[in-house]
GROMACS .gro file of C-alpha atoms in nm:
model
  116
    1GLU     CA    1   0.231   0.635  -2.490
    2VAL     CA    2   0.358   0.516  -2.156
    3GLN     CA    3   0.323   0.141  -2.116
    4LEU     CA    4   0.408  -0.084  -1.823
    5VAL     CA    5   0.352  -0.454  -1.881
    6GLU     CA    6   0.395  -0.699  -1.595
    7SER     CA    7   0.466  -1.068  -1.641
    8GLY     CA    8   0.584  -1.367  -1.441
    9GLY     CA    9   0.292  -1.418  -1.208
   10GLY     CA   10   0.133  -1.754  -1.146
   11LEU     CA   11   0.048  -2.022  -0.892
   12VAL     CA   12   0.318  -2.133  -0.649
   13GLN     CA   13   0.328  -2.334  -0.329
   14PRO     CA   14   0.416  -2.175   0.005
   15GLY     CA   15   0.792  -2.142   0.032
   16GLY     CA   16   0.832  -2.116  -0.342
   17SER     CA   17   0.972  -1.837  -0.557
   18LEU     CA   18   0.867  -1.622  -0.850
   19ARG     CA   19   1.031  -1.342  -1.043
   20LEU     CA   20   0.807  -1.069  -1.177
   21SER     CA   21   0.912  -0.850  -1.467
   22CYS     CA   22   0.781  -0.515  -1.586
   23ALA     CA   23   0.860  -0.405  -1.940
   24ALA     CA   24   0.850  -0.027  -1.976
   25SER     CA   25   0.811   0.175  -2.294
   26GLY     CA   26   0.699   0.517  -2.413
   27PHE     CA   27   0.921   0.715  -2.176
   28THR     CA   28   1.278   0.746  -2.057
   29PHE     CA   29   1.283   0.461  -1.809
   30SER     CA   30   1.619   0.557  -1.660
   31SER     CA   31   1.481   0.897  -1.553
   32TYR     CA   32   1.220   0.758  -1.313
   33ALA     CA   33   1.211   0.583  -0.982
   34MET     CA   34   0.985   0.277  -0.989
   35SER     CA   35   0.773   0.089  -0.741
   36TRP     CA   36   0.574  -0.231  -0.690
   37VAL     CA   37   0.230  -0.217  -0.531
   38ARG     CA   38  -0.003  -0.509  -0.463
   39GLN     CA   39  -0.369  -0.568  -0.390
   40ALA     CA   40  -0.483  -0.882  -0.212
   41PRO     CA   41  -0.835  -1.017  -0.272
   42GLY     CA   42  -1.091  -0.792  -0.105
   43LYS     CA   43  -0.826  -0.561   0.035
   44GLY     CA   44  -0.676  -0.224  -0.045
   45LEU     CA   45  -0.355  -0.131  -0.219
   46GLU     CA   46  -0.033  -0.208  -0.035
   47TRP     CA   47   0.302  -0.060  -0.124
   48VAL     CA   48   0.563  -0.335  -0.157
   49SER     CA   49   0.894  -0.192  -0.274
   50ALA     CA   50   1.067   0.095  -0.452
   51ILE     CA   51   1.392   0.157  -0.634
   52ASN     CA   52   1.569   0.477  -0.730
   53ILE     CA   53   1.666   0.585  -1.079
   54GLY     CA   54   2.007   0.422  -1.083
   55GLY     CA   55   1.907   0.111  -0.893
   56GLY     CA   56   2.147   0.166  -0.606
   57SER     CA   57   1.888   0.244  -0.341
   58THR     CA   58   1.593   0.021  -0.255
   59SER     CA   59   1.321   0.008   0.008
   60TYR     CA   60   1.069  -0.254   0.120
   61ALA     CA   61   0.755  -0.296   0.321
   62ASP     CA   62   0.817  -0.474   0.650
   63SER     CA   63   0.594  -0.759   0.534
   64VAL     CA   64   0.832  -0.854   0.251
   65LYS     CA   65   1.170  -0.740   0.383
   66GLY     CA   66   1.430  -1.014   0.361
   67ARG     CA   67   1.222  -1.217   0.115
   68PHE     CA   68   1.173  -0.987  -0.186
   69THR     CA   69   1.435  -0.806  -0.393
   70ILE     CA   70   1.360  -0.523  -0.633
   71SER     CA   71   1.601  -0.450  -0.917
   72ARG     CA   72   1.612  -0.280  -1.255
   73ASP     CA   73   1.799  -0.307  -1.581
   74ASN     CA   74   1.793   0.036  -1.739
   75ALA     CA   75   1.955  -0.092  -2.059
   76LYS     CA   76   1.658  -0.327  -2.103
   77ASN     CA   77   1.392  -0.086  -1.972
   78THR     CA   78   1.283  -0.354  -1.728
   79LEU     CA   79   1.193  -0.362  -1.359
   80TYR     CA   80   1.203  -0.685  -1.158
   81LEU     CA   81   1.074  -0.824  -0.831
   82GLN     CA   82   1.233  -1.144  -0.708
   83MET     CA   83   1.001  -1.307  -0.454
   84ASN     CA   84   1.132  -1.586  -0.234
   85SER     CA   85   0.987  -1.779   0.061
   86LEU     CA   86   0.639  -1.694  -0.056
   87LYS     CA   87   0.350  -1.706   0.188
   88PRO     CA   88  -0.026  -1.738   0.129
   89GLU     CA   89  -0.064  -1.377   0.243
   90ASP     CA   90   0.149  -1.270  -0.056
   91THR     CA   91  -0.140  -1.368  -0.282
   92ALA     CA   92  -0.235  -1.053  -0.472
   93VAL     CA   93  -0.232  -0.872  -0.801
   94TYR     CA   94   0.108  -0.708  -0.833
   95TYR     CA   95   0.139  -0.376  -1.016
   96CYS     CA   96   0.445  -0.207  -1.161
   97VAL     CA   97   0.419   0.169  -1.102
   98ARG     CA   98   0.610   0.472  -1.227
   99VAL     CA   99   0.699   0.734  -0.968
  100GLY     CA  100   0.647   1.074  -1.127
  101VAL     CA  101   0.418   1.327  -0.964
  102GLY     CA  102   0.302   1.059  -0.729
  103TYR     CA  103   0.229   0.721  -0.887
  104ASP     CA  104   0.142   0.848  -1.232
  105TYR     CA  105   0.133   0.532  -1.445
  106TRP     CA  106   0.037   0.175  -1.356
  107GLY     CA  107   0.067  -0.153  -1.536
  108GLN     CA  108  -0.226  -0.388  -1.581
  109GLY     CA  109  -0.108  -0.613  -1.299
  110THR     CA  110  -0.006  -0.977  -1.276
  111GLN     CA  111  -0.171  -1.231  -1.048
  112VAL     CA  112   0.038  -1.412  -0.788
  113THR     CA  113  -0.133  -1.696  -0.602
  114VAL     CA  114   0.044  -1.877  -0.319
  115SER     CA  115  -0.143  -2.189  -0.220
  116SER     CA  116  -0.087  -2.553  -0.139
   0.00000   0.00000   0.00000
């Protein structure tokens, strides 16, 4: 079965960095575009970033542009999100999502808390 397992979340101070990972299995990872979506406490889902199949094309929400970098290693079936210059408003559960017919599979999420 399709599995997406996020890791790397945690508590960091404002201005700090984290790298999230998403381990994919149960499908041909290199055949799918991937995305990161987040949900802040008490708020709705917010699209964060996306990457194409080969990894050569990326896109970002304005709120994270210049601070976050999405990447993938198809040989390792892994998606990444490097997060720098973190702000309290980045606090959220971050989800790794497969782009099929819409967002068809989601990971369980990993908590990122940015607080002093």
